Amino acid sequence: MSSERTLRPKAGSRSGSGDGAVRRPPVLRGQWPAVGVVAVGGALGASARYGAGLWWPTGGAEQFPWTTLLVNVAGCAVIGVFLVAVTEGRPVHPLVRPFFGTGVLGGFTTFSTYAVDVHRLFDEGRPGPAVAYLGLTLLAALGAVAAAAGLTRWLIRRPARGRSGPAGGGAR
């Protein structure tokens, strides 16, 4: 039996074949390399986040979740640098973006732990720190990605010293 899906066209449409069926390729055909690099990158990113938690443990119930806050802000800064570098800088292999942007940084940053931390702070009867964490993470993450992207964009576009011409290809 074939793994292809067979769909019947709507009344009045033309399928181009004599049997009246429209054939579509399987959903993931050709996507396995991207799925693989995202999985590997995600494992690396999640391992790095786990390592950050071991290196700087947040502590018990009465602690503020500084590690998660800093991991998320650092990840946002890196994504700002990375996306500007790959979209406005040098061309990269098509699998670099899913590997690093989606996989590594997606595994490193963590919205789920952020949400659990906010919920925990509220459950502990600490609405002040919960709201502060909620807002601080949002503002710091957005600020980090904007600042990092802006700085990277400036670094890419500034003229290099010792080069002549707009392309930097002058004789020395």
Coordinates of C-alpha atoms in Angstrom, one line a residue:
M1 CA 0.0 0.0 0.0
S2 CA 1.2 3.5 -0.8
S3 CA 1.9 6.1 1.9
E4 CA 0.5 8.8 -0.4
R5 CA -2.9 10.4 0.5
T6 CA -5.6 10.3 -2.1
L7 CA -8.1 13.1 -2.0
R8 CA -11.1 13.6 -4.2
P9 CA -11.4 17.0 -5.9
K10 CA -14.4 19.2 -5.4
A11 CA -17.1 19.1 -7.9
G12 CA -16.2 20.9 -11.1
S13 CA -12.5 20.9 -10.5
R14 CA -10.0 19.2 -12.7
S15 CA -7.4 16.8 -11.4
G16 CA -5.4 16.3 -14.5
S17 CA -5.6 12.5 -14.2
G18 CA -8.3 10.2 -15.5
D19 CA -9.3 8.7 -12.1
G20 CA -10.4 11.9 -10.5
A21 CA -8.0 11.7 -7.6
V22 CA -5.4 14.3 -6.5
R23 CA -2.2 12.9 -5.1
R24 CA -0.2 14.7 -2.5
P25 CA 3.2 13.7 -1.2
P26 CA 3.6 12.8 2.4
V27 CA 3.8 15.8 4.8
L28 CA 7.5 15.3 5.8
R29 CA 8.9 14.3 2.4
G30 CA 12.2 16.2 2.1
Q31 CA 12.0 17.6 5.6
W32 CA 14.0 15.0 7.5
P33 CA 17.3 16.9 7.4
A34 CA 15.6 19.9 9.0
V35 CA 13.8 17.8 11.5
G36 CA 17.1 16.0 12.4
V37 CA 19.1 19.2 12.9
V38 CA 16.4 20.8 15.0
A39 CA 16.3 17.7 17.2
V40 CA 20.1 17.6 17.6
G41 CA 20.2 21.4 18.2
G42 CA 17.3 21.2 20.7
A43 CA 19.2 18.5 22.7
L44 CA 22.3 20.7 22.8
G45 CA 20.4 23.8 23.8
A46 CA 18.4 22.0 26.5
S47 CA 21.6 20.5 27.8
A48 CA 23.2 23.9 28.0
R49 CA 20.2 25.2 29.9
Y50 CA 20.4 22.3 32.3
G51 CA 24.1 23.0 32.8
A52 CA 23.3 26.7 33.6
G53 CA 20.9 25.5 36.3
L54 CA 23.6 23.3 37.7
W55 CA 26.2 26.1 37.5
W56 CA 23.9 28.7 39.1
P57 CA 21.1 26.9 40.9
T58 CA 18.1 29.1 41.7
G59 CA 17.5 27.5 45.1
G60 CA 14.5 26.6 47.1
A61 CA 10.9 27.9 47.3
E62 CA 11.8 31.4 48.6
Q63 CA 14.3 32.1 45.8
F64 CA 13.7 34.4 42.8
P65 CA 14.2 32.5 39.5
W66 CA 17.3 34.4 38.4
T67 CA 18.8 31.5 36.3
T68 CA 15.7 31.1 34.1
L69 CA 15.5 34.9 33.7
L70 CA 19.1 35.2 32.6
V71 CA 19.0 32.2 30.3
N72 CA 16.0 33.6 28.5
V73 CA 17.5 37.1 28.2
A74 CA 20.8 35.7 27.0
G75 CA 19.1 33.4 24.5
C76 CA 17.1 36.4 23.2
A77 CA 20.3 38.4 22.8
V78 CA 21.9 35.6 20.9
I79 CA 18.9 35.2 18.6
G80 CA 19.1 38.9 17.8
V81 CA 22.8 38.5 16.8
F82 CA 22.2 35.3 14.9
L83 CA 19.2 36.3 12.8
V84 CA 20.8 39.6 11.7
A85 CA 24.1 37.8 10.9
V86 CA 22.4 35.1 8.8
T87 CA 19.9 37.5 7.1
E88 CA 22.1 40.5 6.5
G89 CA 25.6 39.1 6.8
R90 CA 27.2 36.2 5.1
P91 CA 25.1 33.5 3.5
V92 CA 24.9 30.2 5.5
H93 CA 23.9 26.7 4.7
P94 CA 20.1 26.2 4.7
L95 CA 20.2 23.9 7.8
V96 CA 22.1 26.4 10.0
R97 CA 19.0 28.4 10.8
P98 CA 16.9 25.5 11.9
F99 CA 19.8 23.9 13.8
F100 CA 20.9 26.9 15.7
G101 CA 17.9 29.3 15.7
T102 CA 15.1 26.8 16.2
G103 CA 17.0 23.9 17.8
V104 CA 19.8 25.2 20.0
L105 CA 18.2 28.5 21.0
G106 CA 14.7 27.0 21.2
G107 CA 16.1 24.3 23.5
F108 CA 18.1 26.8 25.5
T109 CA 15.4 29.3 26.2
T110 CA 12.4 28.2 28.1
F111 CA 8.9 29.7 28.2
S112 CA 7.5 26.7 30.1
T113 CA 9.9 27.1 33.0
Y114 CA 9.2 30.8 33.0
A115 CA 5.4 30.1 33.2
V116 CA 5.9 27.5 36.0
D117 CA 8.1 29.9 37.9
V118 CA 5.4 32.7 37.7
H119 CA 2.8 30.2 38.8
R120 CA 5.0 29.0 41.7
L121 CA 5.6 32.5 42.9
F122 CA 1.8 33.2 42.9
D123 CA 1.1 29.9 44.7
E124 CA 3.7 30.8 47.4
G125 CA 1.7 34.0 48.1
R126 CA 4.4 36.2 46.5
P127 CA 2.4 38.3 43.9
G128 CA 5.0 41.1 43.9
P129 CA 7.9 39.0 42.8
A130 CA 5.6 37.1 40.4
V131 CA 4.5 40.2 38.6
A132 CA 8.1 41.6 38.7
Y133 CA 9.4 38.4 37.2
L134 CA 6.7 38.4 34.6
G135 CA 7.4 42.0 33.5
L136 CA 11.1 41.9 33.9
T137 CA 11.5 38.8 31.8
L138 CA 9.4 40.3 29.0
L139 CA 11.1 43.7 29.0
A140 CA 14.6 42.4 29.4
A141 CA 14.1 39.7 26.7
L142 CA 12.7 42.2 24.2
G143 CA 15.4 44.8 25.1
A144 CA 18.1 42.1 24.7
V145 CA 17.0 41.0 21.2
A146 CA 16.5 44.6 20.0
A147 CA 19.9 45.8 21.4
A148 CA 21.8 42.8 20.1
A149 CA 20.2 42.9 16.7
G150 CA 20.9 46.7 16.5
L151 CA 24.5 46.3 17.5
T152 CA 25.0 43.4 15.1
R153 CA 23.4 45.4 12.3
W154 CA 25.7 48.3 13.0
L155 CA 28.8 46.1 13.1
I156 CA 27.9 44.5 9.8
R157 CA 27.2 47.8 8.0
R158 CA 30.1 49.9 9.3
P159 CA 33.0 50.4 7.0
A160 CA 36.1 48.4 7.9
R161 CA 39.3 50.3 8.6
G162 CA 42.0 50.1 6.0
R163 CA 39.7 49.2 3.1
S164 CA 38.8 51.4 0.3
G165 CA 35.5 51.7 -1.5
P166 CA 32.0 50.7 -0.4
A167 CA 32.6 47.0 -1.0
G168 CA 35.9 47.1 0.9
G169 CA 37.8 45.5 -2.0
G170 CA 40.5 48.1 -2.6
A171 CA 44.2 47.4 -3.1
R172 CA 46.6 47.5 -0.1

